XYZ file of N, CA and C in Angstrom:
495
model
N 12.556 33.518 20.626
C 13.207 33.192 21.455
C 14.548 33.445 21.888
N 14.774 34.014 23.168
C 16.684 34.265 23.401
C 17.288 33.274 24.316
N 18.396 32.975 23.812
C 19.273 32.036 24.175
C 19.098 32.282 26.412
N 19.040 33.228 26.475
C 19.318 34.082 27.791
C 17.533 33.141 28.679
N 16.734 32.918 27.857
C 15.695 32.007 28.291
C 15.477 30.787 28.890
N 16.776 30.249 28.535
C 17.280 28.226 28.596
C 17.925 28.820 30.215
N 17.102 28.115 30.862
C 18.075 27.726 32.469
C 19.038 26.583 31.858
N 20.167 27.012 32.059
C 21.252 26.335 31.805
C 21.933 25.463 33.453
N 22.050 23.846 33.153
C 22.730 23.563 34.513
C 24.346 24.118 34.570
N 24.679 24.092 35.801
C 26.066 24.179 36.212
C 27.178 23.401 35.013
N 26.510 22.628 34.754
C 27.745 22.117 33.785
C 26.876 21.041 32.860
N 26.590 21.333 31.594
C 26.066 20.493 30.457
C 25.883 19.086 30.907
N 24.563 18.675 30.669
C 24.727 17.178 30.658
C 25.276 16.417 29.410
N 26.217 15.170 29.463
C 26.251 14.279 28.358
C 25.240 13.783 28.128
N 25.178 13.916 26.791
C 23.848 12.768 26.236
C 24.280 12.662 24.461
N 24.253 11.752 23.768
C 24.383 11.042 22.687
C 22.999 11.808 21.845
N 23.262 12.364 20.917
C 22.310 12.834 20.134
C 21.536 11.878 19.103
N 20.141 11.946 19.160
C 19.271 11.328 17.903
C 18.435 12.467 17.524
N 18.772 12.961 16.341
C 18.027 13.940 15.475
C 16.769 13.005 14.542
N 15.664 12.980 14.609
C 15.123 12.635 13.203
C 14.162 13.509 12.334
N 13.788 13.416 11.263
C 12.760 14.706 10.980
C 11.833 13.419 10.092
N 10.278 13.525 10.337
C 9.521 12.724 9.963
C 8.336 13.454 8.968
N 8.095 12.961 8.188
C 6.475 13.832 7.578
C 5.400 12.938 7.729
N 4.642 13.320 8.484
C 3.161 12.354 8.948
C 3.678 10.994 9.673
N 4.628 11.324 10.488
C 5.172 10.085 11.348
C 6.028 9.463 10.568
N 6.670 9.543 9.555
C 6.953 8.711 8.333
C 8.673 9.355 8.552
N 9.423 8.754 9.015
C 11.043 8.836 8.696
C 11.290 9.652 7.302
N 12.029 11.292 7.082
C 12.147 11.376 6.100
C 14.037 11.320 6.362
N 14.453 10.812 5.609
C 16.156 10.586 5.719
C 16.619 11.867 5.197
N 15.986 12.348 3.925
C 17.321 13.483 3.261
C 16.938 14.827 4.210
N 15.780 15.080 5.048
C 15.343 16.411 5.860
C 16.394 16.263 7.064
N 16.752 15.144 7.516
C 16.977 14.668 8.998
C 18.594 15.239 8.329
N 19.027 14.701 7.301
C 20.560 15.363 6.630
C 20.544 16.075 6.638
N 19.609 17.229 6.307
C 19.493 18.410 6.064
C 20.021 19.637 7.115
N 18.969 18.845 8.011
C 19.008 19.668 9.713
C 20.160 18.985 10.440
N 20.609 17.965 10.630
C 21.626 17.593 11.414
C 22.551 18.198 12.263
N 23.412 18.732 11.168
C 24.319 19.495 12.013
C 23.927 20.775 12.304
N 23.048 21.340 11.793
C 22.223 22.715 12.583
C 21.982 22.140 13.878
N 20.765 21.100 13.894
C 20.429 20.680 15.629
C 21.586 20.390 16.259
N 22.818 19.889 15.861
C 23.802 19.703 16.671
C 24.299 20.925 17.154
N 24.616 21.980 16.470
C 24.974 22.904 16.868
C 24.233 23.360 17.763
N 23.292 23.450 17.652
C 22.149 24.434 18.287
C 21.836 23.850 19.946
N 21.944 22.259 19.616
C 22.109 21.831 20.801
C 23.228 22.150 21.812
N 24.522 22.152 21.568
C 25.813 22.415 22.008
C 25.897 23.886 22.519
N 25.316 24.859 21.803
C 25.052 26.140 21.787
C 24.243 26.186 23.177
N 23.146 25.360 23.359
C 22.391 25.848 24.465
C 22.634 25.922 25.751
N 23.767 24.631 26.103
C 24.391 25.337 26.762
C 23.818 23.945 28.158
N 22.547 23.311 27.532
C 22.215 22.223 28.457
C 22.785 20.764 28.031
N 23.313 20.522 27.072
C 23.640 19.590 26.835
C 25.411 19.474 26.177
N 25.824 18.406 26.398
C 27.134 18.467 25.748
C 26.911 17.197 24.723
N 27.051 17.237 23.397
C 26.397 16.050 22.610
C 27.849 14.955 22.673
N 27.728 13.741 22.813
C 28.493 12.918 22.764
C 28.649 11.846 21.357
N 29.455 11.204 21.313
C 29.743 10.729 20.203
C 28.458 9.250 19.845
N 28.394 8.275 20.757
C 27.556 7.531 20.864
C 26.356 6.653 22.016
N 25.479 6.877 21.977
C 25.046 6.069 23.268
C 25.506 4.941 23.241
N 25.705 4.310 24.810
C 25.906 3.178 25.239
C 26.402 2.674 26.200
N 26.183 1.784 27.117
C 26.727 1.788 28.668
C 25.800 2.581 29.561
N 27.037 3.990 30.045
C 26.317 4.680 30.965
C 26.268 6.265 30.244
N 25.403 6.307 29.201
C 25.141 7.417 28.183
C 23.963 7.970 28.349
N 23.809 9.161 28.798
C 21.950 9.557 28.388
C 21.870 9.572 27.094
N 21.424 9.853 26.598
C 20.332 10.243 24.996
C 19.154 11.337 25.083
N 19.608 11.567 23.776
C 19.151 13.172 23.937
C 17.963 12.761 22.619
N 17.129 12.451 22.274
C 16.087 12.598 20.714
C 15.387 14.026 20.564
N 15.365 14.240 19.371
C 14.780 15.426 19.349
C 14.568 15.099 17.530
N 13.116 14.753 17.460
C 11.875 14.652 16.495
C 11.315 16.020 15.953
N 11.341 16.300 14.792
C 10.704 17.220 14.051
C 9.904 16.351 13.132
N 8.068 16.881 13.552
C 7.484 15.848 12.286
C 6.608 17.216 11.639
N 6.383 16.934 10.622
C 5.323 17.702 9.511
C 4.518 17.074 9.581
N 3.509 18.043 9.821
C 2.018 16.959 9.904
C 1.232 18.499 8.937
N 0.013 17.921 8.056
C -0.784 18.613 7.105
C -1.225 19.353 8.316
N -1.603 20.346 7.856
C -2.753 21.480 8.624
C -3.744 21.799 7.194
N -3.684 22.719 6.017
C -4.006 22.918 5.137
C -4.639 21.740 4.448
N -6.096 21.220 4.467
C -6.555 20.351 3.783
C -6.292 20.645 2.156
N -6.264 19.622 0.969
C -6.191 19.725 -0.492
C -5.149 20.724 -0.653
N -4.241 20.923 -0.555
C -3.290 21.862 -0.468
C -2.602 21.511 -2.130
N -2.708 20.424 -2.472
C -2.027 20.035 -4.131
C -3.642 20.578 -4.973
N -4.313 20.401 -4.831
C -5.755 21.275 -5.276
C -5.687 22.632 -5.327
N -5.299 23.590 -4.133
C -5.101 24.459 -4.173
C -4.331 25.125 -5.611
N -3.211 24.612 -5.006
C -2.022 24.803 -6.227
C -2.442 25.024 -7.281
N -3.167 23.539 -7.649
C -3.749 23.541 -9.191
C -4.791 24.364 -9.647
N -5.541 24.910 -8.742
C -6.559 26.257 -9.096
C -5.565 27.087 -9.099
N -4.781 27.512 -8.385
C -3.843 28.687 -8.462
C -3.286 28.935 -9.643
N -2.729 27.895 -9.934
C -1.755 27.629 -11.340
C -2.997 28.048 -12.705
N -3.912 27.147 -12.215
C -4.993 27.190 -13.673
C -5.387 28.569 -13.873
N -5.187 29.680 -12.905
C -6.288 30.773 -13.002
C -4.938 31.808 -13.260
N -3.700 31.506 -13.333
C -2.269 31.774 -13.665
C -2.614 33.202 -12.736
N -2.252 32.683 -11.214
C -2.172 33.478 -10.247
C -3.008 34.224 -9.500
N -4.660 34.291 -10.038
C -6.024 35.380 -9.846
C -6.163 34.826 -8.510
N -6.648 33.484 -8.795
C -7.374 32.784 -7.467
C -6.162 32.273 -6.859
N -5.546 32.970 -5.633
C -4.467 32.696 -4.672
C -4.815 31.628 -3.857
N -3.879 31.059 -3.231
C -3.980 30.169 -2.264
C -2.837 30.124 -1.073
N -3.008 29.633 -0.288
C -2.058 29.829 0.957
C -2.787 28.251 1.709
N -1.089 27.710 1.604
C -1.240 26.425 2.614
C -0.348 26.397 3.984
N -0.797 25.773 4.556
C 0.237 26.078 6.242
C 0.583 24.165 6.374
N 1.948 24.103 6.888
C 2.409 23.065 6.907
C 2.881 23.003 8.202
N 2.438 22.342 9.537
C 2.503 22.366 10.465
C 3.920 21.182 10.973
N 4.608 21.674 12.457
C 5.948 21.283 12.881
C 5.410 20.894 14.297
N 5.628 19.796 14.655
C 5.903 19.062 16.088
C 7.374 18.576 16.270
N 7.815 19.410 17.641
C 9.126 19.534 17.997
C 9.155 18.386 18.970
N 9.401 16.765 19.214
C 9.256 16.129 20.509
C 10.852 16.360 20.617
N 11.296 16.927 22.052
C 12.600 16.495 22.445
C 12.575 15.982 24.256
N 13.135 14.375 24.124
C 13.259 13.478 25.162
C 14.730 13.470 25.439
N 14.600 13.741 26.912
C 16.627 13.401 27.266
C 15.807 12.077 28.309
N 16.476 11.042 28.310
C 16.616 9.721 28.646
C 17.718 9.707 29.681
N 17.740 9.808 31.348
C 19.231 10.451 31.732
C 19.968 8.457 31.822
N 21.164 8.872 32.149
C 21.713 7.371 31.842
C 21.332 6.428 33.056
N 21.230 7.314 34.430
C 21.218 6.794 35.733
C 19.849 5.810 35.679
N 19.091 6.017 34.967
C 17.658 5.582 34.720
C 16.495 5.816 35.231
N 17.119 7.569 35.557
C 15.702 8.216 36.023
C 14.825 8.053 35.133
N 13.417 8.672 35.287
C 12.579 9.045 34.165
C 13.306 10.032 33.398
N 12.599 9.660 31.692
C 12.524 10.145 30.735
C 11.780 11.606 31.094
N 12.356 12.947 30.730
C 12.284 14.253 30.388
C 12.057 14.848 29.443
N 10.414 14.798 28.898
C 10.154 15.522 27.720
C 9.486 16.899 27.905
N 9.642 17.730 26.554
C 9.059 18.815 25.892
C 8.760 19.031 24.643
N 7.338 19.058 24.092
C 6.928 19.541 22.884
C 6.691 21.082 22.586
N 7.021 21.357 21.307
C 6.373 22.656 20.683
C 5.880 22.302 19.731
N 5.512 23.603 19.200
C 4.625 23.567 17.655
C 4.897 24.873 17.190
N 5.030 24.725 15.751
C 5.682 25.788 14.873
C 4.284 25.584 13.484
N 5.057 26.542 12.357
C 3.812 26.179 11.222
C 4.662 27.331 9.982
N 4.954 26.486 8.503
C 5.521 27.071 7.435
C 4.092 27.533 6.918
N 3.972 29.142 6.770
C 2.661 29.222 5.792
C 3.159 29.247 4.213
N 2.856 29.453 3.390
C 3.305 29.134 1.710
C 1.894 30.072 1.020
N 2.131 30.902 0.605
C 0.998 32.078 -0.506
C 1.561 31.560 -1.674
N 0.542 31.519 -2.549
C 0.616 30.892 -4.007
C -0.461 32.193 -4.404
N -0.030 33.060 -5.554
C -0.995 33.624 -6.326
C -1.130 35.051 -5.832
N -2.192 35.526 -5.574
C -2.824 36.426 -5.315
C -3.338 36.038 -3.773
N -2.672 35.567 -3.015
C -3.255 35.119 -1.350
C -2.345 35.950 -0.757
N -2.569 36.191 0.433
C -2.267 37.494 1.836
C -1.853 36.628 2.647
N -0.519 36.803 2.876
C -0.110 36.054 4.267
C -0.562 36.349 5.698
N -0.338 35.683 6.531
C -0.839 35.750 8.367
C -0.287 36.828 8.305
N -0.973 37.869 9.001
C -0.590 39.098 9.270
C 1.179 39.003 10.471
N 1.092 38.372 11.305
C 2.233 38.239 12.029
C 3.605 37.528 11.400
N 3.166 37.244 9.631
C 4.370 35.872 9.061
C 5.477 37.176 8.800
N 6.494 36.040 9.041
C 7.721 36.682 8.539
C 8.362 36.166 7.276
N 8.842 36.871 6.500
C 8.624 36.718 5.039
C 10.322 35.725 4.953
N 10.208 34.598 4.223
C 11.529 34.458 4.109
C 12.206 34.343 2.943
N 13.185 34.748 2.340
C 13.794 34.718 0.832
C 13.758 33.192 -0.376
N 13.854 31.883 0.745
C 13.595 30.863 0.127
C 13.107 29.676 0.646
N 12.693 28.585 0.440
C 12.293 27.462 1.327
C 12.966 27.089 2.275
N 14.356 26.817 1.675
C 15.402 26.686 2.824
C 15.369 27.142 4.065
N 15.805 28.854 3.551
C 15.629 29.158 4.497
C 14.477 29.288 6.009
N 13.344 29.421 5.337
C 12.083 28.970 6.249
C 11.984 27.703 7.273
N 12.607 26.585 6.315
C 12.685 25.677 7.052
C 13.956 25.381 8.302
N 14.742 26.570 7.932
C 15.883 26.281 8.896
C 15.651 27.483 9.728
N 15.146 28.290 9.600
C 14.203 29.191 10.676
C 13.407 28.372 11.210
N 12.449 27.735 11.087
C 11.673 27.011 11.541
C 12.352 26.092 12.777
N 13.187 24.940 12.439
C 13.749 24.331 13.087
C 14.546 24.659 13.768
N 15.358 25.991 14.309
C 15.861 26.546 14.795
C 14.782 27.195 15.928
N 14.249 27.704 15.743
C 12.716 28.335 16.691
C 11.994 27.183 17.473
N 11.573 26.217 17.231
C 10.753 25.013 17.245
C 11.653 24.194 18.396
N 13.164 23.643 18.335
C 13.799 23.424 18.887
C 14.202 24.376 20.057
N 14.383 25.543 19.393
C 15.092 26.516 20.903
C 13.588 26.387 21.929
N 12.297 26.203 21.352
C 11.322 26.216 22.112
C 10.957 25.178 23.263
N 11.401 24.262 22.284
C 11.387 22.803 22.982
C 12.372 22.728 24.276
N 13.590 23.442 23.913
C 14.559 23.171 24.730
C 14.445 24.264 25.839
N 13.795 25.213 25.697
C 13.412 26.402 26.998
C 12.524 25.627 27.627
N 11.567 24.925 27.495
C 10.791 24.286 28.295
C 11.061 23.209 28.956
N 12.412 22.063 27.957
C 12.377 21.006 28.652
C 13.416 21.594 29.939
N 14.384 22.403 29.613
C 15.050 23.497 30.596
C 15.067 24.026 32.115
N 13.301 24.040 32.120
C 12.560 24.471 33.336
C 12.195 23.539 33.934
N 12.199 22.176 33.543
C 11.542 20.837 34.206
C 12.387 20.692 35.430
N 11.315 20.587 36.669
C 12.875 20.476 37.915
C 13.365 18.805 37.933
N 12.494 18.106 36.815
C 13.426 16.547 37.058
C 14.473 16.874 35.927
N 14.626 17.423 35.393
C 15.792 17.419 34.038
C 17.339 17.818 35.264
N 17.806 16.476 35.450
C 19.092 16.844 35.983
C 20.391 16.101 35.652
């Protein structure tokens, strides 16, 4: 998604940013810390919001949550079988991600939200990756790319909501 797809307001909306990374709906503090600065920089760069230090009084709130949800069943068992056969029996595991972006206006107007989905596919041994997949050099690169793309899509969708003001 290109930044040009975001419908920017004349003036970025000031909002306190709360970012939370979850695993199966439970907070994942390490992942939240890992992505926090990247998410804040991306929000600022989008031109939709100006991140302000804290919520309080007359400050809007921007909540961004990325939830890592399982898609592949028995992923650990698949990995064990791959290792047991020295890679001859390959396996592919897919981690799903759901990003929810919610803007709570300071003036009490209704909350505006959008949701986007993404996935990271991991192959082990003699397994084939999805045809449209993009290979990452590392797990860190894959997670950072997924986060950037999923947030960009959610911000784009949020920016086109006529209730966002």
